Amino acid sequence: MPTVQEIIPALLSLGLIIATYYFLTRKSKDSAFLFYFIFFIFTQFRNCPFFVDQILDPRVFKSFKLIEKIPVTYNTSKYRFKLPKTDDVLGLPVGQHISIMAEINGKQISRSYTPVQPEEDRGHFDLVIKSYPTGNISKLMGELQVGDYIGMRGPKGNFAYKTNMVKAIGMIAGGTGITPMLQIIRRVCNDPNDKTKISLIFANVTEDDILLKEELDQIAKASPESFKVQYVLERPPENWTGEVGLVTKEMIKNYCPEPSNDIKLLLCGPLPMVKSLTIATNELGYQKPRAVSKMEDQVYKF
């Protein structure tokens, strides 16, 4: 059965044809008014999201084809999915994410991920996912082959970045928790009108686990006034010059903006890490985040 999005443009087109016929055959004031009215409605609203078939749907899972799988580390890959048209952009609001759904052992399971491709990329989108042997979706993704399809929906999440929304943003990420941070970092550093200062603490186990490090370092070098990054490793190599161990209150004090009404602190990483950081930030004077973060929260947990 045709959807509303498919029917309304067709009705508008039919109305325009009928109005044109009346205008050409009768040339009355009424027919002229009808013609121009329908023409105006058609041109103004034909690209409205209500009329256009959206790439993502927040309620319905749509299938996307895997067209490339690029190893990043020993257990992490970049998955490139094809969009319907070569000139399509995903159009996901910066700071939001998508859900992947699959049936595993008779149960429907979903997990959320943030795309990592630049906003302007067309024809595809990329997800960086770490696979765990005991995982559900992550294990499935590790077994995915080029040409396979998987269901996704979105946008999801309560955070959507806006230019100059605060004076400074502190970010603390662990592992693949860097993905929502990267989208915000790119947006700020690519916009000369955005004066937001970003400080990132990026925690990992080993140096090989640091995802997207090359790009982060390039951005920090190109935009030193807007973005600074500090790496933390649990098991560093001998020549390591960054921080060592787990993220501590002292590190947060040293690298993140102090608590105030014009800052935000963004957290994303493994659940134990986020729980620990929630306690630490509260003890440092930041507002205690609620269980499900909202856009207005000072401390936001992805």
CSV table of C-alpha atoms in Angstrom, one decimal:
chain,number,residue,atom,x,y,z
A,1,MET,CA,0.0,0.0,0.0
A,2,PRO,CA,1.4,3.5,-0.9
A,3,THR,CA,2.5,5.6,2.0
A,4,VAL,CA,1.3,9.1,2.8
A,5,GLN,CA,4.7,10.4,1.7
A,6,GLU,CA,4.2,8.8,-1.7
A,7,ILE,CA,0.5,9.8,-2.1
A,8,ILE,CA,0.7,13.5,-1.3
A,9,PRO,CA,3.3,14.5,-3.9
A,10,ALA,CA,1.3,12.6,-6.5
A,11,LEU,CA,-1.9,14.5,-5.5
A,12,LEU,CA,0.0,17.8,-5.7
A,13,SER,CA,1.2,16.9,-9.2
A,14,LEU,CA,-2.3,15.9,-10.3
A,15,GLY,CA,-3.7,19.1,-8.9
A,16,LEU,CA,-1.1,21.1,-10.8
A,17,ILE,CA,-2.0,19.4,-14.0
A,18,ILE,CA,-5.7,20.0,-13.5
A,19,ALA,CA,-5.1,23.7,-12.6
A,20,THR,CA,-2.9,24.1,-15.7
A,21,TYR,CA,-5.7,22.7,-17.8
A,22,TYR,CA,-8.3,25.0,-16.4
A,23,PHE,CA,-6.0,28.0,-16.7
A,24,LEU,CA,-5.2,27.3,-20.4
A,25,THR,CA,-8.8,26.4,-21.4
A,26,ARG,CA,-10.9,28.9,-19.3
A,27,LYS,CA,-8.4,31.6,-18.4
A,28,SER,CA,-10.6,32.9,-15.6
A,29,LYS,CA,-9.5,34.6,-12.5
A,30,ASP,CA,-10.5,31.6,-10.4
A,31,SER,CA,-8.5,29.2,-12.6
A,32,ALA,CA,-5.5,31.5,-12.5
A,33,PHE,CA,-5.7,31.7,-8.7
A,34,LEU,CA,-6.0,27.9,-8.5
A,35,PHE,CA,-3.0,27.4,-10.8
A,36,TYR,CA,-0.7,29.7,-8.9
A,37,PHE,CA,-1.9,28.5,-5.5
A,38,ILE,CA,-1.2,24.8,-6.3
A,39,PHE,CA,2.1,25.7,-8.0
A,40,PHE,CA,3.2,27.6,-4.9
A,41,ILE,CA,2.3,24.8,-2.6
A,42,PHE,CA,4.1,22.3,-4.8
A,43,THR,CA,7.3,24.2,-5.1
A,44,GLN,CA,7.5,25.2,-1.5
A,45,PHE,CA,6.7,21.8,0.1
A,46,ARG,CA,7.9,19.2,-2.4
A,47,ASN,CA,11.2,18.8,-0.5
A,48,CYS,CA,9.6,18.9,3.0
A,49,PRO,CA,10.6,15.9,5.1
A,50,PHE,CA,6.9,15.0,5.4
A,51,PHE,CA,6.8,14.5,1.6
A,52,VAL,CA,10.2,13.0,1.0
A,53,ASP,CA,11.2,9.4,1.7
A,54,GLN,CA,13.8,9.9,4.5
A,55,ILE,CA,16.9,7.8,4.6
A,56,LEU,CA,16.5,7.1,8.3
A,57,ASP,CA,13.3,6.5,10.2
A,58,PRO,CA,13.3,6.8,14.0
A,59,ARG,CA,10.6,4.1,14.3
A,60,VAL,CA,11.2,1.7,11.4
A,61,PHE,CA,14.3,-0.3,10.8
A,62,LYS,CA,15.5,0.0,7.3
A,63,SER,CA,18.1,-2.3,5.6
A,64,PHE,CA,21.4,-1.0,4.5
A,65,LYS,CA,24.0,-2.9,2.5
A,66,LEU,CA,27.6,-3.3,3.7
A,67,ILE,CA,29.9,-2.3,0.8
A,68,GLU,CA,33.3,-2.2,2.5
A,69,LYS,CA,34.8,-3.5,5.7
A,70,ILE,CA,38.1,-1.9,6.8
A,71,PRO,CA,40.2,-3.3,9.7
A,72,VAL,CA,41.2,-0.6,12.2
A,73,THR,CA,42.7,-2.6,15.0
A,74,TYR,CA,42.9,-6.3,15.8
A,75,ASN,CA,39.2,-6.3,17.0
A,76,THR,CA,37.8,-3.2,15.5
A,77,SER,CA,36.7,-2.4,11.9
A,78,LYS,CA,35.2,0.4,10.0
A,79,TYR,CA,31.9,-0.7,8.3
A,80,ARG,CA,30.9,1.3,5.2
A,81,PHE,CA,27.2,1.1,4.3
A,82,LYS,CA,25.6,2.2,1.0
A,83,LEU,CA,22.9,4.9,0.9
A,84,PRO,CA,20.1,4.7,-1.6
A,85,LYS,CA,21.5,7.3,-4.0
A,86,THR,CA,25.1,8.2,-4.8
A,87,ASP,CA,24.5,11.9,-3.8
A,88,ASP,CA,22.6,11.1,-0.6
A,89,VAL,CA,23.9,12.3,2.8
A,90,LEU,CA,22.9,10.5,5.9
A,91,GLY,CA,21.7,13.8,7.5
A,92,LEU,CA,22.1,12.6,11.1
A,93,PRO,CA,22.1,15.6,13.6
A,94,VAL,CA,25.5,16.0,15.2
A,95,GLY,CA,25.5,14.3,18.6
A,96,GLN,CA,22.9,11.8,17.7
A,97,HIS,CA,23.2,8.1,16.8
A,98,ILE,CA,21.5,5.2,15.1
A,99,SER,CA,20.3,1.7,16.3
A,100,ILE,CA,21.3,-1.6,14.7
A,101,MET,CA,18.8,-4.4,15.1
A,102,ALA,CA,19.2,-8.1,14.5
A,103,GLU,CA,17.5,-11.3,15.6
A,104,ILE,CA,19.9,-13.4,17.7
A,105,ASN,CA,18.9,-16.7,19.2
A,106,GLY,CA,15.3,-16.0,18.5
A,107,LYS,CA,15.4,-12.5,20.2
A,108,GLN,CA,15.4,-9.1,18.6
A,109,ILE,CA,18.4,-7.2,19.9
A,110,SER,CA,19.5,-3.6,19.2
A,111,ARG,CA,22.6,-1.5,19.9
A,112,SER,CA,23.4,2.2,19.3
A,113,TYR,CA,26.3,3.5,17.3
A,114,THR,CA,27.4,6.9,16.0
A,115,PRO,CA,28.5,7.2,12.4
A,116,VAL,CA,32.1,8.6,11.9
A,117,GLN,CA,32.2,9.8,8.3
A,118,PRO,CA,32.4,13.6,7.7
A,119,GLU,CA,28.9,15.2,7.4
A,120,GLU,CA,29.4,16.1,3.8
A,121,ASP,CA,30.2,12.5,2.6
A,122,ARG,CA,27.8,11.3,0.0
A,123,GLY,CA,26.5,7.9,-1.0
A,124,HIS,CA,27.6,6.1,2.2
A,125,PHE,CA,28.1,6.2,5.9
A,126,ASP,CA,30.6,4.6,8.2
A,127,LEU,CA,30.4,2.9,11.6
A,128,VAL,CA,33.5,2.0,13.7
A,129,ILE,CA,32.6,-1.0,15.9
A,130,LYS,CA,34.7,-3.1,18.2
A,131,SER,CA,33.7,-6.8,18.2
A,132,TYR,CA,33.6,-8.9,21.3
A,133,PRO,CA,33.6,-12.8,21.2
A,134,THR,CA,30.7,-12.8,23.8
A,135,GLY,CA,28.9,-9.8,22.3
A,136,ASN,CA,25.6,-9.8,20.6
A,137,ILE,CA,25.4,-7.1,17.9
A,138,SER,CA,29.2,-6.5,18.0
A,139,LYS,CA,29.9,-10.2,17.4
A,140,LEU,CA,27.4,-10.2,14.6
A,141,MET,CA,29.0,-7.2,13.0
A,142,GLY,CA,32.4,-8.9,13.2
A,143,GLU,CA,31.0,-11.8,11.2
A,144,LEU,CA,29.3,-9.5,8.6
A,145,GLN,CA,30.5,-9.9,5.0
A,146,VAL,CA,30.5,-7.3,2.2
A,147,GLY,CA,27.2,-7.5,0.4
A,148,ASP,CA,25.2,-8.4,3.6
A,149,TYR,CA,22.3,-6.2,4.8
A,150,ILE,CA,21.5,-5.1,8.3
A,151,GLY,CA,18.6,-3.2,9.8
A,152,MET,CA,19.0,0.3,11.2
A,153,ARG,CA,16.8,3.2,12.5
A,154,GLY,CA,17.4,6.7,13.7
A,155,PRO,CA,18.1,9.4,14.6
A,156,LYS,CA,18.2,8.6,18.3
A,157,GLY,CA,19.4,10.5,21.4
A,158,ASN,CA,18.6,13.7,23.3
A,159,PHE,CA,21.8,15.6,22.3
A,160,ALA,CA,22.0,17.7,19.2
A,161,TYR,CA,24.9,20.0,18.9
A,162,LYS,CA,24.2,23.7,18.2
A,163,THR,CA,26.9,26.3,17.3
A,164,ASN,CA,28.3,28.2,20.3
A,165,MET,CA,25.8,26.4,22.6
A,166,VAL,CA,28.3,26.8,25.5
A,167,LYS,CA,31.6,28.4,26.0
A,168,ALA,CA,33.6,25.2,26.6
A,169,ILE,CA,33.0,21.5,26.3
A,170,GLY,CA,34.9,18.8,28.2
A,171,MET,CA,34.9,15.3,26.8
A,172,ILE,CA,35.9,12.0,28.4
A,173,ALA,CA,35.7,9.0,26.1
A,174,GLY,CA,36.8,5.4,26.4
A,175,GLY,CA,37.3,3.1,23.4
A,176,THR,CA,34.6,3.4,20.7
A,177,GLY,CA,33.0,6.1,22.9
A,178,ILE,CA,35.1,8.5,20.8
A,179,THR,CA,32.6,8.3,17.9
A,180,PRO,CA,30.0,10.8,19.1
A,181,MET,CA,32.8,13.1,20.3
A,182,LEU,CA,34.4,13.1,16.9
A,183,GLN,CA,31.3,14.4,15.2
A,184,ILE,CA,31.1,17.4,17.6
A,185,ILE,CA,34.8,18.1,17.4
A,186,ARG,CA,34.6,18.1,13.6
A,187,ARG,CA,31.6,20.4,13.6
A,188,VAL,CA,33.3,23.0,15.9
A,189,CYS,CA,36.7,23.0,14.3
A,190,ASN,CA,35.3,23.2,10.7
A,191,ASP,CA,33.1,26.2,11.6
A,192,PRO,CA,35.1,29.5,11.9
A,193,ASN,CA,32.1,31.1,13.6
A,194,ASP,CA,32.0,28.6,16.4
A,195,LYS,CA,34.2,29.8,19.3
A,196,THR,CA,33.6,26.7,21.5
A,197,LYS,CA,36.7,25.4,23.3
A,198,ILE,CA,36.9,21.5,23.4
A,199,SER,CA,39.1,19.5,25.7
A,200,LEU,CA,39.2,15.7,25.2
A,201,ILE,CA,40.4,13.0,27.6
A,202,PHE,CA,40.6,9.8,25.6
A,203,ALA,CA,41.2,6.6,27.6
A,204,ASN,CA,42.2,3.2,26.3
A,205,VAL,CA,44.0,0.1,27.4
A,206,THR,CA,47.0,0.1,25.0
A,207,GLU,CA,48.3,2.4,22.4
A,208,ASP,CA,47.0,0.1,19.6
A,209,ASP,CA,43.5,0.5,21.0
A,210,ILE,CA,43.4,4.3,20.3
A,211,LEU,CA,40.8,4.7,17.6
A,212,LEU,CA,41.0,7.5,15.0
A,213,LYS,CA,44.1,8.9,16.7
A,214,GLU,CA,45.6,10.2,13.4
A,215,GLU,CA,42.6,12.3,12.7
A,216,LEU,CA,42.3,13.6,16.2
A,217,ASP,CA,46.0,14.6,16.2
A,218,GLN,CA,45.5,16.3,12.8
A,219,ILE,CA,42.5,18.3,14.1
A,220,ALA,CA,44.4,19.3,17.3
A,221,LYS,CA,47.3,20.5,15.1
A,222,ALA,CA,45.1,22.4,12.7
A,223,SER,CA,42.8,24.0,15.3
A,224,PRO,CA,44.9,24.4,18.5
A,225,GLU,CA,42.7,27.2,19.8
A,226,SER,CA,39.6,25.1,19.5
A,227,PHE,CA,40.6,21.5,20.4
A,228,LYS,CA,43.1,19.8,22.7
A,229,VAL,CA,43.4,16.1,23.3
A,230,GLN,CA,45.0,14.1,26.2
A,231,TYR,CA,45.5,10.4,25.9
A,232,VAL,CA,45.3,8.0,28.9
A,233,LEU,CA,46.6,4.4,28.7
A,234,GLU,CA,46.2,1.6,31.3
A,235,ARG,CA,49.2,-0.3,29.8
A,236,PRO,CA,51.4,2.2,28.1
A,237,PRO,CA,54.6,1.5,26.1
A,238,GLU,CA,58.0,2.4,27.6
A,239,ASN,CA,58.2,5.7,25.7
A,240,TRP,CA,54.7,6.9,26.5
A,241,THR,CA,54.5,10.6,27.5
A,242,GLY,CA,50.7,10.8,28.1
A,243,GLU,CA,48.7,10.0,31.3
A,244,VAL,CA,48.7,6.5,32.8
A,245,GLY,CA,46.0,4.4,34.5
A,246,LEU,CA,42.3,5.1,34.7
A,247,VAL,CA,40.8,8.6,34.4
A,248,THR,CA,41.1,10.3,37.8
A,249,LYS,CA,39.6,13.4,39.4
A,250,GLU,CA,43.0,15.0,39.1
A,251,MET,CA,43.0,14.5,35.3
A,252,ILE,CA,39.5,15.9,35.0
A,253,LYS,CA,40.5,19.0,37.0
A,254,ASN,CA,43.7,19.4,34.8
A,255,TYR,CA,42.1,19.0,31.4
A,256,CYS,CA,38.4,19.8,31.5
A,257,PRO,CA,36.7,23.1,32.0
A,258,GLU,CA,35.7,24.0,35.6
A,259,PRO,CA,32.0,23.6,36.5
A,260,SER,CA,30.0,26.6,35.4
A,261,ASN,CA,26.7,27.5,33.7
A,262,ASP,CA,28.3,27.9,30.3
A,263,ILE,CA,30.1,24.5,29.9
A,264,LYS,CA,29.1,20.9,29.2
A,265,LEU,CA,30.9,17.7,30.1
A,266,LEU,CA,30.2,14.8,27.8
A,267,LEU,CA,30.9,11.2,28.8
A,268,CYS,CA,30.9,8.1,26.6
A,269,GLY,CA,32.5,4.7,27.1
A,270,PRO,CA,32.1,1.3,28.8
A,271,LEU,CA,29.4,1.3,31.5
A,272,PRO,CA,31.8,0.8,34.5
A,273,MET,CA,33.9,3.8,33.3
A,274,VAL,CA,30.9,6.1,32.9
A,275,LYS,CA,29.6,5.1,36.3
A,276,SER,CA,32.9,5.9,37.9
A,277,LEU,CA,33.1,9.2,36.0
A,278,THR,CA,29.6,10.1,37.1
A,279,ILE,CA,30.7,9.8,40.8
A,280,ALA,CA,34.0,11.6,40.2
A,281,THR,CA,32.5,14.6,38.4
A,282,ASN,CA,29.8,15.0,41.0
A,283,GLU,CA,32.5,15.1,43.7
A,284,LEU,CA,34.3,17.8,41.7
A,285,GLY,CA,31.3,20.0,41.7
A,286,TYR,CA,29.7,19.3,38.4
A,287,GLN,CA,25.9,18.8,38.4
A,288,LYS,CA,24.8,15.2,39.0
A,289,PRO,CA,23.5,13.7,35.7
A,290,ARG,CA,20.2,12.0,35.6
A,291,ALA,CA,19.8,8.3,34.6
A,292,VAL,CA,18.8,9.3,31.0
A,293,SER,CA,20.6,12.5,30.0
A,294,LYS,CA,18.8,15.5,28.6
A,295,MET,CA,20.0,18.2,26.3
A,296,GLU,CA,20.0,20.8,29.1
A,297,ASP,CA,22.1,18.7,31.5
A,298,GLN,CA,25.6,20.0,32.4
A,299,VAL,CA,27.0,16.5,32.4
A,300,TYR,CA,25.7,14.4,29.5
A,301,LYS,CA,26.1,10.6,29.2
A,302,PHE,CA,25.8,9.2,25.7
